[in-house]
Short mmCIF file of C-alpha atoms in Angstrom, two decimals:
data_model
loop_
_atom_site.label_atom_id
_atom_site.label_comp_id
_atom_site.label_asym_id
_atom_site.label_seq_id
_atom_site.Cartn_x
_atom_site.Cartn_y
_atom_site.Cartn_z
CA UNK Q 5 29.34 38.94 37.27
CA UNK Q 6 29.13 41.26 34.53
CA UNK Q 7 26.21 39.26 31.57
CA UNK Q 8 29.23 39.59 28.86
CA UNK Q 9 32.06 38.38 30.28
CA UNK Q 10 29.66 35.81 31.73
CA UNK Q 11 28.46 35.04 28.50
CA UNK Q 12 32.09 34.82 26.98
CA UNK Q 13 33.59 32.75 29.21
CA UNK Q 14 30.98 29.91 28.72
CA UNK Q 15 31.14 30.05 25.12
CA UNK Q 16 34.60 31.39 23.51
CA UNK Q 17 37.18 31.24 26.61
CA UNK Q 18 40.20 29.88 25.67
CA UNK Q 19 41.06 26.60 27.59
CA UNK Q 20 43.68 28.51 29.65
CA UNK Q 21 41.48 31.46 30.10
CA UNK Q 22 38.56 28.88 31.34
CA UNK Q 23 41.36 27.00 33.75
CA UNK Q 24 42.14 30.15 35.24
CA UNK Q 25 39.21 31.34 36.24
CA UNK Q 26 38.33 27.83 37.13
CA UNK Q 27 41.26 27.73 39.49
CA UNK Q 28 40.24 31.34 41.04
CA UNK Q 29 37.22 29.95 42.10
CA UNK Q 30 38.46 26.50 43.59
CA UNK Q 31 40.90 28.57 45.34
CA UNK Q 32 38.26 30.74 46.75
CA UNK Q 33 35.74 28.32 47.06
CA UNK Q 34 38.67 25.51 49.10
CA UNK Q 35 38.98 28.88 51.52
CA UNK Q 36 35.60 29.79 51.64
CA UNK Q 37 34.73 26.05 52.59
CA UNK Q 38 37.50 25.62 55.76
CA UNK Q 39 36.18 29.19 57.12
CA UNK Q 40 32.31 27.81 57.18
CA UNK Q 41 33.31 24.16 58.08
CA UNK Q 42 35.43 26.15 61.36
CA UNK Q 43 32.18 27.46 62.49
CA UNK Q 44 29.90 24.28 62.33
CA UNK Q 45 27.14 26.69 63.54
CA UNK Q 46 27.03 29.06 60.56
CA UNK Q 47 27.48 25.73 58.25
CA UNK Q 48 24.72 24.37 59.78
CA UNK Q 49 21.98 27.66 59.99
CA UNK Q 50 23.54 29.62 56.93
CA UNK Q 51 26.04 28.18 54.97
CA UNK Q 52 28.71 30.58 53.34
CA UNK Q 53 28.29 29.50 49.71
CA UNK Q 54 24.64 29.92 49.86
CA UNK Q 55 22.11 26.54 50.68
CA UNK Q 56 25.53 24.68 50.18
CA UNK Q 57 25.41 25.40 46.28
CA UNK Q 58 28.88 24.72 45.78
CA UNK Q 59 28.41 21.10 47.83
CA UNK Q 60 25.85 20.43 45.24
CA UNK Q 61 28.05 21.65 42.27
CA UNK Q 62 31.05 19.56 43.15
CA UNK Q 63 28.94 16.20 43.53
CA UNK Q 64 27.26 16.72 40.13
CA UNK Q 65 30.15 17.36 38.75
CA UNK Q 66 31.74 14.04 39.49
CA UNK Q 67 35.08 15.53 41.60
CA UNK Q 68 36.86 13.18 43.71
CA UNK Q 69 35.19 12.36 46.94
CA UNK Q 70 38.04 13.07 48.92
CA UNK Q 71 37.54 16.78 47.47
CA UNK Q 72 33.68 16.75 49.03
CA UNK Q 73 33.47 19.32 52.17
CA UNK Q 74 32.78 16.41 54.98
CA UNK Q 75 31.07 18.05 57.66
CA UNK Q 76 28.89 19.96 55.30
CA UNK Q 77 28.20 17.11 52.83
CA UNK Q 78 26.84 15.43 56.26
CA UNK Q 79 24.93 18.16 56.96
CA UNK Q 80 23.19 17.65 53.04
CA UNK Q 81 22.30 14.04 53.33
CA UNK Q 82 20.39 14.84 56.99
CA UNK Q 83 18.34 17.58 55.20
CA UNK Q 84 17.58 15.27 52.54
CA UNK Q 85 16.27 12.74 55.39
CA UNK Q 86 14.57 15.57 56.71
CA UNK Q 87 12.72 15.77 53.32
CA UNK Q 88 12.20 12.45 53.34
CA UNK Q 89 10.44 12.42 56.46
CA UNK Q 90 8.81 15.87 55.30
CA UNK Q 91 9.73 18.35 58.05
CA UNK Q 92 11.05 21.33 58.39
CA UNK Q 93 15.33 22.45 58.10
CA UNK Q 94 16.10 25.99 59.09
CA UNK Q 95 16.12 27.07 55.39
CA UNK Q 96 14.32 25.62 52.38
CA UNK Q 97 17.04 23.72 50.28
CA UNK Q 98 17.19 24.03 46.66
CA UNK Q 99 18.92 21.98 43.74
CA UNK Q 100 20.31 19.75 46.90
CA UNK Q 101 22.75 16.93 45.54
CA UNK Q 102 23.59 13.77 47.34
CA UNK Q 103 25.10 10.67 46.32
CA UNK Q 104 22.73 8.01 45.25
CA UNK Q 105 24.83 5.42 47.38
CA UNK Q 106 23.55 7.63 50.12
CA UNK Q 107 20.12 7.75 49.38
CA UNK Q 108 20.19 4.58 49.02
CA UNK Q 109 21.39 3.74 53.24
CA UNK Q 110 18.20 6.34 54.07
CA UNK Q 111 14.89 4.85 51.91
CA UNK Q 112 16.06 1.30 52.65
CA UNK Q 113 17.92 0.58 55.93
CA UNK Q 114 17.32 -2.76 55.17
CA UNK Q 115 19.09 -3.43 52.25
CA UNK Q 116 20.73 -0.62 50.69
CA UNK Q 117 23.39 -2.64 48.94
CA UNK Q 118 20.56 -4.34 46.76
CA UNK Q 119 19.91 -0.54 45.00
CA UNK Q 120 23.84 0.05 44.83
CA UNK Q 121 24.67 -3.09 43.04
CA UNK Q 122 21.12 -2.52 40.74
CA UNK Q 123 22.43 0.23 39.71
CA UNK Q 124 26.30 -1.30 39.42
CA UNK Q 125 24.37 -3.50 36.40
CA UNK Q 126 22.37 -0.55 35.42
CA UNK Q 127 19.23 -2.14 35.84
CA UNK Q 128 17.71 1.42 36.15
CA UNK Q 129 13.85 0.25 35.23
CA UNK Q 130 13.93 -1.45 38.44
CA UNK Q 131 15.52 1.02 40.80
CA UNK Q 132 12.76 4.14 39.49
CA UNK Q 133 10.21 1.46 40.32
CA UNK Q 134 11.58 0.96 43.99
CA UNK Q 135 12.01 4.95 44.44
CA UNK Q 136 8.80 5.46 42.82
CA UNK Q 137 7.01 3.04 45.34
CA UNK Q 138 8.81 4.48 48.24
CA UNK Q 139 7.53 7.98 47.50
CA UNK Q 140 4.04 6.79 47.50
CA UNK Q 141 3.79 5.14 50.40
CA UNK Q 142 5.19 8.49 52.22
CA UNK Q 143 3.73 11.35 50.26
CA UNK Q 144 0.04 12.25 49.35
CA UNK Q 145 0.66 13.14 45.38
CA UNK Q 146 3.59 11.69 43.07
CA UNK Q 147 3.44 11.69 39.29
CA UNK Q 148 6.61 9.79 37.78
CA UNK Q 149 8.96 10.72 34.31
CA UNK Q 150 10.83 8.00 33.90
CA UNK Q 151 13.37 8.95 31.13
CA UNK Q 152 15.45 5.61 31.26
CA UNK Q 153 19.09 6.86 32.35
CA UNK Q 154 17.34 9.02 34.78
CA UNK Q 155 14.05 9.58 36.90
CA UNK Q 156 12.10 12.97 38.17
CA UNK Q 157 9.19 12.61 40.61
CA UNK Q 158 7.13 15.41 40.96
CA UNK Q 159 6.16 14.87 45.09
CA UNK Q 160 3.82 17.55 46.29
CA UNK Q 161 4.97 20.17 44.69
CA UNK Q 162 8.61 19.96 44.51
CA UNK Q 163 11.03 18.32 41.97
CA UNK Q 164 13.09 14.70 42.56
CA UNK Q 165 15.97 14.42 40.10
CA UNK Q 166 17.63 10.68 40.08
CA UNK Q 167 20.58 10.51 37.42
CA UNK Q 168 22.07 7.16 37.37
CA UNK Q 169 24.49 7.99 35.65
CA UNK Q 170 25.88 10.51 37.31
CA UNK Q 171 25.17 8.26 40.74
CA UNK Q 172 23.47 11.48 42.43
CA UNK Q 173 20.17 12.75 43.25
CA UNK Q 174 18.54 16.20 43.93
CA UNK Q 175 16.11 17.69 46.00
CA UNK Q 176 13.84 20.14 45.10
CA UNK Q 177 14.80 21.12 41.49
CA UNK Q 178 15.64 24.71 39.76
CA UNK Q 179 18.62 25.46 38.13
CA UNK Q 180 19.20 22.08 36.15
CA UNK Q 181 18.91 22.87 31.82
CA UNK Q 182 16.49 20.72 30.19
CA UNK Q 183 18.53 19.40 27.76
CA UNK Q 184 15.68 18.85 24.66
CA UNK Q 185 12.40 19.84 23.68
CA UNK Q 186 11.12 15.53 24.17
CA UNK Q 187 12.04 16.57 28.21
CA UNK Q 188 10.61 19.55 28.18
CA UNK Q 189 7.57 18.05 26.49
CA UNK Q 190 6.94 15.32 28.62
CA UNK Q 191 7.31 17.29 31.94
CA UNK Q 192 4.54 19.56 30.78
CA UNK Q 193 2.23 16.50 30.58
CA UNK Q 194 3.68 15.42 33.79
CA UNK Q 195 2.90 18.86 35.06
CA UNK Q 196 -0.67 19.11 33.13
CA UNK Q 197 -1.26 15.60 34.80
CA UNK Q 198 -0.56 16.94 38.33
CA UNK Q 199 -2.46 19.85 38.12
CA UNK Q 200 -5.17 18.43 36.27
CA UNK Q 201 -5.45 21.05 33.90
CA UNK Q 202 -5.38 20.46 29.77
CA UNK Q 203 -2.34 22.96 29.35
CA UNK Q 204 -2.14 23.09 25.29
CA UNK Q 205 1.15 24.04 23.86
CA UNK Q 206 1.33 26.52 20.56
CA UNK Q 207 5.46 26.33 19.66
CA UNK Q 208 5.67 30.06 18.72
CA UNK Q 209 8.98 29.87 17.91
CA UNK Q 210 12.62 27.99 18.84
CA UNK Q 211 13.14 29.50 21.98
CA UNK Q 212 9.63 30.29 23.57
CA UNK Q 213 6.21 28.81 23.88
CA UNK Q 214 2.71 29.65 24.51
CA UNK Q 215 1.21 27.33 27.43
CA UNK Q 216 -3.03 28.16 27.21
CA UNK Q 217 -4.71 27.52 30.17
CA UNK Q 218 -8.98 27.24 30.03
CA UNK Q 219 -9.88 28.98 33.04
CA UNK Q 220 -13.73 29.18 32.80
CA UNK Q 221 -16.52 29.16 30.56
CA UNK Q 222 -18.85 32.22 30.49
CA UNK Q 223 -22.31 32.90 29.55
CA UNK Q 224 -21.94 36.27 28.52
CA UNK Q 225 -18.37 38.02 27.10
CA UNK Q 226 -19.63 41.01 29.18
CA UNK Q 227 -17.59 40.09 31.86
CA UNK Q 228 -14.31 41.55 30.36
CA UNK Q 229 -16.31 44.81 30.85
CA UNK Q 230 -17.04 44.51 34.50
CA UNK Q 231 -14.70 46.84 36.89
CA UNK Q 232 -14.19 44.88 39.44
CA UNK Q 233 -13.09 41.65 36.68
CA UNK Q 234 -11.10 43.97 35.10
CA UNK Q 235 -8.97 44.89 38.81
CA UNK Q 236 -9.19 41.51 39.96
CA UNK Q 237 -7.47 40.50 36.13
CA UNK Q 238 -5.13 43.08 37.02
CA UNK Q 239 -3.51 41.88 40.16
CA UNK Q 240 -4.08 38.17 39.30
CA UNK Q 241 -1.59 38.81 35.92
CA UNK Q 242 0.45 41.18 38.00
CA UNK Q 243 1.32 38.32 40.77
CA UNK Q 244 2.14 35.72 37.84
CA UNK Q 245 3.91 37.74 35.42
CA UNK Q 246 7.41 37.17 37.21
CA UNK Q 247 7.27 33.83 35.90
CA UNK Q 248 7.08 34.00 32.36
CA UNK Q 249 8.71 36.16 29.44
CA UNK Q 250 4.89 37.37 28.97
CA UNK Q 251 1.04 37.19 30.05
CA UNK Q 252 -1.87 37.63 27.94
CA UNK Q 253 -5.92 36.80 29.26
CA UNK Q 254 -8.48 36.39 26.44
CA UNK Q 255 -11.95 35.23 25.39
CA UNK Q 256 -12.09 33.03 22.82
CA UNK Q 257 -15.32 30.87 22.23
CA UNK Q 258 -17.26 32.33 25.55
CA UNK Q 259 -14.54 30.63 27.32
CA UNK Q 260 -11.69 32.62 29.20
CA UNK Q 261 -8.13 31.62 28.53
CA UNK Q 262 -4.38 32.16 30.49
CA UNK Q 263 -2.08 32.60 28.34
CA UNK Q 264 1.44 32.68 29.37
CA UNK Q 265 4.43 32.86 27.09
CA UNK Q 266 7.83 30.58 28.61
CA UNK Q 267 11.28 30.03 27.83
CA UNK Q 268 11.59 26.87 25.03
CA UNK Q 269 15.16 26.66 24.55
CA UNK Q 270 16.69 23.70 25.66
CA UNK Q 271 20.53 22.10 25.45
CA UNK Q 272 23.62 24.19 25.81
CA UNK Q 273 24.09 27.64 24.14
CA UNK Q 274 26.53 27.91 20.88
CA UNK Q 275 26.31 31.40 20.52
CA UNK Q 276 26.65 34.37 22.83
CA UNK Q 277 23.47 35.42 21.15
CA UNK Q 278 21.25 32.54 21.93
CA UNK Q 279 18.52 32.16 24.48
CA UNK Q 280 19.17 30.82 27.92
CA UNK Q 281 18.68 27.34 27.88
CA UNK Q 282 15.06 27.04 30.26
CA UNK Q 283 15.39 25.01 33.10
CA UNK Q 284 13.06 22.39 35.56
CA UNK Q 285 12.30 25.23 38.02
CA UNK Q 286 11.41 27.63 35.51
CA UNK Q 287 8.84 25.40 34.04
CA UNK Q 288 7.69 24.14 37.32
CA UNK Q 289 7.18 27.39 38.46
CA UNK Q 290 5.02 28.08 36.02
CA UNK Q 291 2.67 25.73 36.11
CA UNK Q 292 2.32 26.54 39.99
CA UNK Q 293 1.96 29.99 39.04
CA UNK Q 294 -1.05 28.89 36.95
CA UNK Q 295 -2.65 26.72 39.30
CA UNK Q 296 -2.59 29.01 41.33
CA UNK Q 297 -3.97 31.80 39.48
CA UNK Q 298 -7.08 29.36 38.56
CA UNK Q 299 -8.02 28.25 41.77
CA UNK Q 300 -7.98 31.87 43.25
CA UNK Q 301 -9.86 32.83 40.05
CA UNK Q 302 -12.48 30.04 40.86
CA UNK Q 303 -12.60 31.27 44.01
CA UNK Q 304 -13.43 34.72 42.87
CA UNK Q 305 -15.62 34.06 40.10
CA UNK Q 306 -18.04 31.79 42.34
CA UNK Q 307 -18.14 34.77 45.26
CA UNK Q 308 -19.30 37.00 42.15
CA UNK Q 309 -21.15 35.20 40.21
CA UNK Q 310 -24.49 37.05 41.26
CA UNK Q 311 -23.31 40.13 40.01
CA UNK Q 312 -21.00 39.10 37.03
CA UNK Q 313 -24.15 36.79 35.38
CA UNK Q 314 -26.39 40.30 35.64
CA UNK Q 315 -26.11 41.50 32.03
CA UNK Q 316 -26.47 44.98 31.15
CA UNK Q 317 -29.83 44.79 30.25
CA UNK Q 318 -30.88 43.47 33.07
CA UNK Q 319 -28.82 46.08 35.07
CA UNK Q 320 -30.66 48.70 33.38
CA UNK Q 321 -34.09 47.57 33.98
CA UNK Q 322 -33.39 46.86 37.79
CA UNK Q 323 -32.10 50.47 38.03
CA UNK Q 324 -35.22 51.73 36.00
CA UNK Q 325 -37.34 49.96 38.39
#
């Protein structure tokens, strides 16, 4: 879709103009969904509306059940178990919606009807406690966020989204806004928790931040000079640089920071003119990205270390000799 009339439509479409694009799509989408459904294989390997995005749409959206794809909604809530019991489906799912009723009937057989009617007296304190517990007894690293109406679990590297209100969950998080900067706060603790890593924050501005990452101390600033720093820098930045609006390296204090410059906007646009709103996977992202980086870094620094600690001086009078 062309970026203006994408832009326009989500922020000065006339009610009629929005309902009939709106019914366009359903149209489409209703067709789209008996043609997949008719060939249980594709729906199954490689669904038409790609990694069953418009399943996931419809659920969080609140539609009628009786508007919910069957077969292919089935299909959803297996992969989920398959999550759940951490193997393998024949693509990896993203922003994967399921009821929470259904969750429910898969992390506790025994009695699933205790969560549903928990959450029927919204006693939602109780119900991140029993997910949270669950998690840990099947995966090897879980940090929670409990943000009262809702709950995110960060489980080995992927993103558990639990809104009680809207009775759904998701699997493996992207493309959900972070709706204000308190969120977007706390998940970069969550994430500097996680990663162990003290991730400072420098608000540059309303719609980006600076995230500075320590990646090592040095003895001697030298090392900026060295060639083979300078390539290894090169391709390190290169490889991370998708992931942020910018990437910076400096040294500051003999100590060598990241620097990496993210999306800060949060909440729903007002203006055709305003920033993209940032969203879980793009913060989430990052902070892999910058683990990452740091550990391949470590790697690289303690392989060179030899010749990086050799100071020019030194250099010199071994090459006199």
């Amino acid at each position: 879709m062309d970026e203006k009339l994408f832009k326009y439509l989500k922020i000065f479409a006339s009610r009629s103009d929005f309902e009939f694009i709106i019914e366009k799509a359903w149209k489409y989408m209703e067709k789209l969904d008996e043609e997949c459904q008719d060939d249980r294989m594709t729906c199954t390997v490689r669904p038409l509306c790609e990694k069953r995005r418009w399943l996931s749409i419809l659920i969080k959206s609140g539609v009628n059940e009786a508007n919910i794809p069957r077969f292919c909604y089935e299909l959803q809530v297996k992969i989920v178990n398959r999550m759940l019991e951490q193997e393998k489906y024949f693509y990896e799912p993203e922003d994967c919606a399921i009821y929470l009723d259904d969750f429910f009937l898969l992390i506790s057989q025994g009695a699933p009807y205790t969560l549903a009617k928990m959450l029927e007296n919204e006693e939602y304190d109780d119900i991140s406690w029993k997910i949270e517990g669950y998690f840990r007894t099947r995966f090897n690293k879980v940090l929670a966020l409990d943000l009262g109406e809702s709950l995110i679990l960060y489980v080995d590297e992927k993103l558990w989204l639990f809104d009680y209100i809207g009775n759904y969950m998701i699997y493996n998080v992207k493309d959900e806004r972070i709706i204000s900067k308190s969120i977007l706060l706390a998940l970069i603790k969550t994430m500097n928790r996680y990663y162990k890593h003290e991730v400072k924050v420098y608000e540059q501005a309303t719609d980006a931040w600076i995230l500075d990452l320590v990646l090592f101390e040095i003895g001697d600033t030298q090392i900026a000079q060295d060639k083979t720093f300078k390539e290894f820098l090169a391709n390190g930045i290169g490889d991370i640089a998708p992931f942020a609006k910018s990437v910076n390296f400096k040294i500051e204090e003999n100590k060598a920071h990241l620097l990496m410059e993210v999306k800060a906007y949060c909440g729903v646009p007002q203006s055709i003119y305003e920033a993209e709103p940032v969203t879980f996977g793009e913060i989430t992202g990052v902070f892999k990205a910058m683990n990452d980086f740091k550990e391949t870094m470590d790697e690289w620094i303690e392989k060179n270390r030899a010749s990086l600690e050799k100071t020019p001086e030194s250099q010199k009078t071994t090459e006199s000799g």
